[in-house]
Short mmCIF file of C-alpha atoms and ligand atoms in Angstrom, two decimals:
data_model
loop_
_atom_site.label_atom_id
_atom_site.label_comp_id
_atom_site.label_asym_id
_atom_site.label_seq_id
_atom_site.Cartn_x
_atom_site.Cartn_y
_atom_site.Cartn_z
CA UNK A 1 -5.09 -103.14 -3.21
CA UNK A 2 -6.06 -106.20 -5.19
CA UNK A 3 -7.31 -105.74 -7.88
CA UNK A 4 -4.98 -102.91 -8.83
CA UNK A 5 -6.94 -100.32 -10.81
CA UNK A 6 -4.98 -98.34 -13.41
CA UNK A 7 -6.26 -95.46 -15.56
CA UNK A 8 -5.41 -94.24 -19.05
CA UNK A 9 -6.40 -90.53 -19.11
CA UNK A 10 -6.52 -90.23 -22.89
CA UNK A 11 -9.21 -92.88 -23.40
CA UNK A 12 -10.52 -92.90 -19.79
CA UNK A 13 -9.89 -96.66 -19.80
CA UNK A 14 -9.48 -98.68 -16.64
CA UNK A 15 -6.99 -101.54 -16.70
CA UNK A 16 -7.00 -104.08 -13.88
CA UNK A 17 -4.25 -106.27 -12.46
CA UNK A 18 -5.51 -109.18 -10.33
CA UNK A 19 -3.06 -111.35 -8.50
CA UNK A 20 -2.74 -114.39 -6.28
CA UNK A 21 -0.95 -113.25 -3.14
CA UNK A 22 0.73 -116.58 -2.40
CA UNK A 23 2.15 -117.44 -5.82
CA UNK A 24 2.39 -113.83 -7.17
CA UNK A 25 0.79 -115.00 -10.41
CA UNK A 26 -1.27 -112.27 -12.06
CA UNK A 27 -3.77 -111.51 -14.75
CA UNK A 28 -4.40 -108.17 -16.47
CA UNK A 29 -7.68 -107.01 -17.99
CA UNK A 30 -7.93 -104.49 -20.86
CA UNK A 31 -4.38 -103.08 -21.03
CA UNK A 32 -3.74 -99.98 -23.21
CA UNK A 33 -0.82 -99.77 -25.67
CA UNK A 34 0.56 -96.41 -24.51
CA UNK A 35 0.62 -97.66 -20.91
CA UNK A 36 2.85 -100.67 -21.62
CA UNK A 37 5.81 -99.32 -19.63
CA UNK A 38 3.57 -98.39 -16.70
CA UNK A 39 2.00 -101.84 -16.64
CA UNK A 40 5.38 -103.60 -16.78
CA UNK A 41 6.57 -101.36 -13.93
CA UNK A 42 3.49 -102.20 -11.82
CA UNK A 43 4.10 -105.91 -12.37
CA UNK A 44 7.75 -105.53 -11.43
CA UNK A 45 7.09 -103.40 -8.36
CA UNK A 46 4.55 -105.88 -7.03
CA UNK A 47 6.81 -108.81 -7.88
CA UNK A 48 4.14 -110.38 -10.10
CA UNK A 49 4.42 -112.95 -12.83
CA UNK A 50 1.83 -112.24 -15.50
CA UNK A 51 0.02 -115.35 -16.69
CA UNK A 52 -2.87 -113.95 -18.72
CA UNK A 53 -3.82 -110.86 -20.67
CA UNK A 54 -7.62 -110.68 -20.93
CA UNK A 55 -9.80 -108.47 -23.12
CA UNK A 56 -13.44 -107.77 -22.37
CA UNK A 57 -14.02 -107.06 -26.09
CA UNK A 58 -12.35 -105.65 -29.21
CA UNK A 59 -12.14 -101.98 -28.22
CA UNK A 60 -12.92 -99.07 -30.52
CA UNK A 61 -11.45 -96.25 -28.44
CA UNK A 62 -7.93 -97.42 -27.66
CA UNK A 63 -5.44 -100.06 -28.80
CA UNK A 64 -4.61 -102.99 -26.58
CA UNK A 65 -1.05 -103.87 -25.58
CA UNK A 66 -2.04 -107.55 -25.32
CA UNK A 67 0.59 -109.07 -27.60
CA UNK A 68 3.33 -106.70 -26.47
CA UNK A 69 2.66 -107.54 -22.83
CA UNK A 70 2.58 -111.22 -23.71
CA UNK A 71 5.91 -110.90 -25.44
CA UNK A 72 7.55 -109.04 -22.58
CA UNK A 73 6.25 -111.28 -19.83
CA UNK A 74 5.57 -114.70 -21.33
CA UNK A 75 1.86 -114.37 -20.54
CA UNK A 76 -0.79 -115.78 -22.84
CA UNK A 77 -3.69 -113.78 -24.24
CA UNK A 78 -7.35 -114.68 -23.75
CA UNK A 79 -10.41 -112.97 -25.19
CA UNK A 80 -14.03 -113.77 -26.00
CA UNK A 81 -14.12 -116.21 -28.91
CA UNK A 82 -16.94 -114.26 -30.52
CA UNK A 83 -14.77 -111.13 -30.81
CA UNK A 84 -12.79 -112.74 -33.64
CA UNK A 85 -9.37 -111.60 -32.39
CA UNK A 86 -7.16 -113.65 -34.71
CA UNK A 87 -3.99 -113.58 -32.58
CA UNK A 88 -5.61 -114.73 -29.33
CA UNK A 89 -3.97 -117.71 -27.66
CA UNK A 90 -7.10 -118.81 -25.82
CA UNK A 91 -10.57 -117.91 -27.16
CA UNK A 92 -13.11 -117.92 -24.31
CA UNK A 93 -16.66 -119.24 -24.16
CA UNK A 94 -19.28 -118.43 -21.52
CA UNK A 95 -18.40 -120.21 -18.28
CA UNK A 96 -14.72 -120.75 -19.10
CA UNK A 97 -12.32 -120.17 -16.24
CA UNK A 98 -8.89 -118.58 -16.39
CA UNK A 99 -6.56 -119.41 -13.50
CA UNK A 100 -3.62 -117.61 -11.93
CA UNK A 101 -2.07 -119.28 -8.88
CA UNK A 102 -4.97 -120.60 -6.82
CA UNK A 103 -7.33 -117.91 -8.15
CA UNK A 104 -9.77 -118.17 -11.00
CA UNK A 105 -11.94 -115.77 -12.93
CA UNK A 106 -15.04 -116.91 -14.78
CA UNK A 107 -15.99 -115.56 -18.21
CA UNK A 108 -19.58 -114.38 -18.47
CA UNK A 109 -20.93 -113.75 -21.96
CA UNK A 110 -22.50 -110.27 -21.79
CA UNK A 111 -23.19 -109.31 -25.41
CA UNK A 112 -24.76 -106.01 -26.40
CA UNK A 113 -22.04 -103.35 -26.50
CA UNK A 114 -20.43 -105.72 -29.00
CA UNK A 115 -21.65 -109.20 -29.90
CA UNK A 116 -18.59 -110.78 -28.31
CA UNK A 117 -18.39 -108.71 -25.09
CA UNK A 118 -17.68 -110.59 -21.87
CA UNK A 119 -17.47 -109.72 -18.20
CA UNK A 120 -15.13 -111.49 -15.79
CA UNK A 121 -16.24 -112.62 -12.33
CA UNK A 122 -13.70 -113.15 -9.57
CA UNK A 123 -14.65 -114.68 -6.22
CA UNK A 124 -11.78 -114.39 -3.80
CA UNK A 125 -11.48 -115.90 -0.32
CA UNK A 126 -9.75 -113.53 2.11
CA UNK A 127 -9.29 -113.47 5.89
CA UNK A 128 -12.27 -111.06 5.99
CA UNK A 129 -14.47 -113.46 4.05
CA UNK A 130 -15.34 -113.91 0.41
CA UNK A 131 -14.96 -110.87 -1.85
CA UNK A 132 -16.73 -110.78 -5.19
CA UNK A 133 -15.62 -108.65 -8.11
CA UNK A 134 -16.93 -108.30 -11.63
CA UNK A 135 -15.00 -106.59 -14.43
CA UNK A 136 -17.68 -105.41 -16.79
CA UNK A 137 -15.79 -103.79 -19.66
CA UNK A 138 -18.23 -101.56 -21.54
CA UNK A 139 -21.28 -103.68 -20.70
CA UNK A 140 -22.11 -102.04 -17.37
CA UNK A 141 -20.58 -98.69 -16.42
CA UNK A 142 -21.15 -96.76 -13.21
CA UNK A 143 -24.58 -95.18 -13.61
CA UNK A 144 -24.43 -96.03 -17.32
CA UNK A 145 -23.63 -98.65 -19.92
CA UNK A 146 -21.67 -99.01 -23.14
CA UNK A 147 -23.12 -97.73 -26.40
CA UNK A 148 -24.81 -100.12 -28.80
CA UNK A 149 -24.88 -98.14 -32.05
CA UNK A 150 -21.88 -99.65 -33.86
CA UNK A 151 -19.56 -102.66 -33.95
CA UNK A 152 -22.28 -105.34 -33.73
CA UNK A 153 -23.98 -103.51 -30.85
CA UNK A 154 -27.48 -104.62 -29.85
CA UNK A 155 -29.46 -102.69 -27.23
CA UNK A 156 -31.87 -105.54 -26.45
CA UNK A 157 -28.98 -107.96 -25.94
CA UNK A 158 -27.26 -105.43 -23.67
CA UNK A 159 -30.41 -105.07 -21.55
CA UNK A 160 -30.58 -108.83 -21.08
CA UNK A 161 -26.86 -109.09 -20.31
CA UNK A 162 -27.12 -106.41 -17.63
CA UNK A 163 -30.42 -107.44 -16.06
CA UNK A 164 -30.20 -111.23 -16.41
CA UNK A 165 -26.46 -111.97 -16.17
CA UNK A 166 -24.82 -109.16 -14.18
CA UNK A 167 -27.77 -108.30 -11.92
CA UNK A 168 -28.02 -112.02 -11.08
CA UNK A 169 -24.69 -111.71 -9.24
CA UNK A 170 -24.83 -111.08 -5.47
CA UNK A 171 -25.62 -107.46 -4.59
CA UNK A 172 -22.32 -106.98 -2.78
CA UNK A 173 -20.30 -107.83 -5.90
CA UNK A 174 -17.97 -104.92 -6.65
CA UNK A 175 -18.41 -103.56 -10.18
CA UNK A 176 -15.16 -102.52 -11.88
CA UNK A 177 -16.04 -100.76 -15.15
CA UNK A 178 -13.98 -100.53 -18.34
CA UNK A 179 -14.25 -96.74 -18.35
CA UNK A 180 -15.35 -93.84 -16.29
CA UNK A 181 -15.36 -90.29 -17.56
CA UNK A 182 -16.08 -88.62 -14.21
CA UNK A 183 -13.44 -90.07 -11.93
CA UNK A 184 -15.58 -92.70 -10.24
CA UNK A 185 -13.71 -95.94 -9.60
CA UNK A 186 -16.14 -98.69 -8.69
CA UNK A 187 -19.68 -99.50 -7.67
CA UNK A 188 -21.68 -102.57 -6.64
CA UNK A 189 -24.27 -104.69 -8.36
CA UNK A 190 -26.80 -103.72 -5.67
CA UNK A 191 -26.18 -100.01 -6.23
CA UNK A 192 -26.42 -100.26 -10.03
CA UNK A 193 -29.62 -102.32 -9.81
CA UNK A 194 -31.21 -99.55 -7.77
CA UNK A 195 -29.68 -96.44 -9.31
CA UNK A 196 -28.24 -97.03 -12.80
CA UNK A 197 -29.86 -94.24 -14.85
CA UNK A 198 -29.98 -96.24 -18.05
CA UNK A 199 -31.39 -99.50 -16.70
CA UNK A 200 -32.98 -99.11 -13.25
CA UNK A 201 -36.77 -99.10 -13.48
CA UNK A 202 -36.81 -99.36 -17.27
CA UNK A 203 -38.44 -102.06 -19.37
CA UNK A 204 -36.62 -103.67 -22.29
CA UNK A 205 -38.54 -101.49 -24.76
CA UNK A 206 -37.84 -98.30 -22.84
CA UNK A 207 -34.14 -99.16 -22.68
CA UNK A 208 -33.94 -99.92 -26.41
CA UNK A 209 -35.71 -96.64 -27.26
CA UNK A 210 -33.31 -94.74 -25.00
CA UNK A 211 -30.21 -96.37 -26.48
CA UNK A 212 -31.37 -95.90 -30.06
CA UNK A 213 -31.95 -92.20 -29.44
CA UNK A 214 -28.52 -91.34 -28.01
CA UNK A 215 -27.01 -90.03 -31.29
CA UNK A 216 -23.41 -90.30 -30.12
CA UNK A 217 -20.46 -89.20 -32.21
CA UNK A 218 -18.12 -91.80 -33.64
CA UNK A 219 -15.08 -92.71 -31.49
CA UNK A 220 -12.16 -90.76 -32.96
CA UNK A 221 -9.78 -93.72 -33.02
CA UNK A 222 -12.24 -96.39 -34.14
CA UNK A 223 -10.87 -96.99 -37.67
CA UNK A 224 -7.38 -97.45 -36.33
CA UNK A 225 -8.22 -99.21 -33.06
CA UNK A 226 -10.61 -101.98 -34.12
CA UNK A 227 -8.37 -103.58 -36.80
CA UNK A 228 -5.35 -103.36 -34.48
CA UNK A 229 -7.30 -104.89 -31.61
CA UNK A 230 -8.40 -107.78 -33.80
CA UNK A 231 -4.66 -108.52 -34.08
CA UNK A 232 -3.73 -108.25 -30.41
CA UNK A 233 -2.67 -104.60 -30.74
CA UNK A 234 -0.55 -104.81 -33.89
CA UNK A 235 -1.39 -101.94 -36.25
CA UNK A 236 -2.12 -102.63 -39.91
CA UNK A 237 -2.39 -100.36 -42.94
CA UNK A 238 -5.40 -100.25 -45.27
CA UNK A 239 -4.08 -103.22 -47.25
CA UNK A 240 -3.81 -105.35 -44.15
CA UNK A 241 -0.01 -105.14 -43.88
CA UNK A 242 1.35 -104.99 -40.34
CA UNK A 243 2.86 -101.57 -39.70
CA UNK A 244 5.24 -102.65 -36.97
CA UNK A 245 7.47 -104.59 -39.36
CA UNK A 246 10.86 -102.84 -39.66
CA UNK A 247 12.51 -101.59 -42.85
CA UNK A 248 13.82 -103.83 -45.62
CA UNK A 249 17.26 -105.29 -44.96
CA UNK A 250 20.35 -105.90 -47.05
CA UNK A 251 20.13 -109.02 -49.19
CA UNK A 252 16.74 -110.22 -47.96
CA UNK A 253 13.23 -108.84 -47.65
CA UNK A 254 13.43 -107.54 -44.09
CA UNK A 255 13.42 -108.17 -40.37
CA UNK A 256 10.11 -109.08 -38.77
CA UNK A 257 9.32 -109.06 -35.03
CA UNK A 258 8.02 -112.41 -33.76
CA UNK A 259 4.53 -111.07 -33.05
CA UNK A 260 4.19 -109.80 -36.60
CA UNK A 261 5.62 -113.06 -37.97
CA UNK A 262 3.05 -115.05 -36.04
CA UNK A 263 0.31 -112.69 -37.18
CA UNK A 264 1.30 -113.30 -40.83
CA UNK A 265 1.38 -117.06 -40.28
CA UNK A 266 -2.08 -117.03 -38.74
CA UNK A 267 -3.42 -115.02 -41.66
CA UNK A 268 -1.83 -117.50 -44.09
CA UNK A 269 0.27 -114.71 -45.60
CA UNK A 270 3.65 -116.34 -45.03
CA UNK A 271 5.32 -119.66 -44.25
CA UNK A 272 7.34 -119.99 -41.06
CA UNK A 273 10.58 -121.90 -41.63
CA UNK A 274 12.57 -123.20 -38.65
CA UNK A 275 16.22 -123.20 -39.74
CA UNK A 276 17.64 -124.59 -36.47
CA UNK A 277 19.11 -128.07 -36.31
CA UNK A 278 16.95 -131.14 -35.83
CA UNK A 279 18.65 -131.56 -32.43
CA UNK A 280 17.60 -128.08 -31.27
CA UNK A 281 14.01 -128.70 -32.25
CA UNK A 282 14.18 -131.85 -30.20
CA UNK A 283 15.77 -130.25 -27.11
CA UNK A 284 14.33 -126.77 -27.02
CA UNK A 285 10.96 -127.17 -28.67
CA UNK A 286 9.39 -125.83 -31.81
CA UNK A 287 6.66 -123.56 -33.10
CA UNK A 288 3.66 -125.62 -34.22
CA UNK A 289 3.27 -125.53 -37.98
CA UNK A 290 6.77 -124.25 -38.72
CA UNK A 291 8.48 -126.05 -41.63
CA UNK A 292 11.73 -127.67 -40.41
CA UNK A 293 14.56 -126.80 -42.80
CA UNK A 294 17.96 -126.71 -41.09
CA UNK A 295 20.55 -124.18 -42.29
CA UNK A 296 23.31 -126.13 -40.57
CA UNK A 297 23.31 -129.54 -38.93
CA UNK A 298 25.15 -131.39 -36.23
CA UNK A 299 27.75 -132.78 -35.98
CA UNK A 300 29.98 -129.74 -36.18
CA UNK A 301 27.28 -127.39 -37.50
CA UNK A 302 28.06 -128.23 -41.12
CA UNK A 303 26.01 -126.50 -43.83
CA UNK A 304 22.94 -128.57 -44.61
CA UNK A 305 23.32 -129.76 -48.23
CA UNK A 306 19.53 -130.13 -48.47
CA UNK A 307 18.78 -126.46 -47.68
CA UNK A 308 18.59 -125.18 -51.27
CA UNK A 309 16.35 -128.02 -52.38
CA UNK A 310 14.13 -127.41 -49.37
CA UNK A 311 13.70 -123.74 -50.35
CA UNK A 312 13.05 -124.67 -53.98
CA UNK A 313 10.35 -127.10 -52.97
CA UNK A 314 8.72 -124.39 -50.81
CA UNK A 315 8.86 -122.03 -53.81
CA UNK A 316 7.11 -124.62 -55.95
CA UNK A 317 4.26 -124.39 -53.48
CA UNK A 318 2.25 -121.20 -53.47
CA UNK A 319 5.14 -118.73 -53.47
CA UNK A 320 4.22 -117.20 -50.14
CA UNK A 321 7.01 -115.26 -48.37
CA UNK A 322 9.24 -117.27 -46.05
CA UNK A 323 9.86 -116.25 -42.44
CA UNK A 324 13.19 -117.66 -41.28
CA UNK A 325 13.38 -118.47 -37.57
CA UNK A 326 16.46 -119.68 -35.66
CA UNK A 327 17.69 -119.48 -32.06
CA UNK A 328 19.29 -116.04 -31.90
CA UNK A 329 18.68 -114.42 -35.28
CA UNK A 330 22.07 -115.14 -36.88
CA UNK A 331 21.47 -118.26 -38.94
CA UNK A 332 18.06 -116.97 -39.95
CA UNK A 333 19.67 -113.93 -41.62
CA UNK A 334 22.08 -116.16 -43.57
CA UNK A 335 19.22 -118.47 -44.50
CA UNK A 336 17.03 -115.52 -45.58
CA UNK A 337 19.86 -114.20 -47.80
CA UNK A 338 20.36 -117.60 -49.44
CA UNK A 339 16.62 -118.10 -49.94
CA UNK A 340 16.47 -114.64 -51.55
CA UNK A 341 19.24 -115.68 -53.98
CA UNK A 342 17.12 -118.70 -54.83
CA UNK A 343 14.18 -116.46 -55.71
CA UNK A 344 12.19 -116.39 -52.47
CA UNK A 345 10.78 -113.38 -50.65
CA UNK A 346 12.46 -114.20 -47.37
CA UNK A 347 12.34 -112.42 -44.02
CA UNK A 348 14.41 -112.83 -40.89
CA UNK A 349 12.43 -113.24 -37.66
CA UNK A 350 14.18 -110.84 -35.30
CA UNK A 351 16.26 -112.39 -32.54
CA UNK A 352 14.78 -115.81 -33.14
CA UNK A 353 13.65 -118.27 -30.55
CA UNK A 354 15.56 -116.93 -27.55
CA UNK A 355 16.66 -113.37 -28.30
CA UNK A 356 16.26 -110.39 -26.02
CA UNK A 357 15.41 -107.62 -28.46
CA UNK A 358 12.03 -106.07 -27.78
CA UNK A 359 9.51 -105.07 -30.40
CA UNK A 360 10.89 -101.54 -30.58
CA UNK A 361 14.40 -102.80 -31.28
CA UNK A 362 15.72 -102.20 -27.77
CA UNK A 363 17.94 -104.73 -26.07
CA UNK A 364 18.00 -105.96 -22.53
CA UNK A 365 14.50 -107.23 -22.01
CA UNK A 366 13.83 -110.91 -21.95
CA UNK A 367 12.17 -111.65 -25.26
CA UNK A 368 12.40 -114.49 -27.70
CA UNK A 369 9.72 -116.59 -29.24
CA UNK A 370 9.54 -119.04 -26.38
CA UNK A 371 9.19 -116.31 -23.76
CA UNK A 372 6.91 -113.94 -25.59
CA UNK A 373 3.73 -115.89 -25.24
CA UNK A 374 3.91 -116.98 -28.86
CA UNK A 375 3.17 -120.65 -29.31
CA UNK A 376 5.91 -123.18 -29.00
CA UNK A 377 5.92 -126.76 -27.86
CA UNK A 378 8.33 -129.18 -26.37
CA UNK A 379 8.60 -132.75 -27.59
FE1 FE2 B 401 -15.83 -100.58 -26.02
#
């Protein structure tokens, strides 16, 4: 089966894995945090290499595993630009295409459930002819549609998205919804046009009146889920601090997983400092925006006499915490300790550029900055 449809029973969320049969490159839509192991197993069992993690919108009813999946597989994340997800690697506009192997999906702006919501259209040539699929998130559900009473929802916009964008697709297009609460798996555009109880036969005004009169209860996980989903699935407390950062460490401020480190950098809350040698930056690559400040240097990996002055000059800046990043997480601990002695709030980025510790502190999975879908570049 391609797409592979997966279900999270707690939130009734459907997650989809689409793949290119020849190259085994894959894309996943709307993954759920508690299903991370399942999704990694599905990818492994089907021998798939995940290229993209897509979101249809910033969900209110479950937390995405987007960044965790990216970190485990080296995939990049993509989401509608208008959703404001700050950790996203590739913000999407209407009409953008995301490719995996020889396949491509097209982003369709379908606002209404949220202002940023998108659907993804996949036209796939097979030996039986062209198959068309659309992944509608919470815009169009089977015999229903997403709610529009919170999170920038807009019933009139949803009506237009369904009737003018989705219903403009060929009738035989298979509709794969973001949820179903009654065990139904898929539908077609033709069927929804004729039978969808919310939309079929209703005018814009009738639809808006219906949606505004639904009086639904608030999603139970909304306050937790939306802020986490705006950060790729990383949970934050009420003060905006990432909750997945481990405990303070001996002699420096603490150990920070790469995803959290990158989150802090993007929010401007910390400065990323690359303490590898100049030669490593040249050979292996670097994280854009990281301040180069070697802890040791070739030849012979001698201590860098300029390290202390480099830290002092960073401290004279705005005093933001420093995130020390090296190859394996050894030099970065030493550098964080020294920077702490010099008066900095300094963290060690766990396992550095190439480590294999996962976000839950377990070894044995390929991790590391360069593999985790976090940005790095080669010269
Ligand atoms: Fe939703």
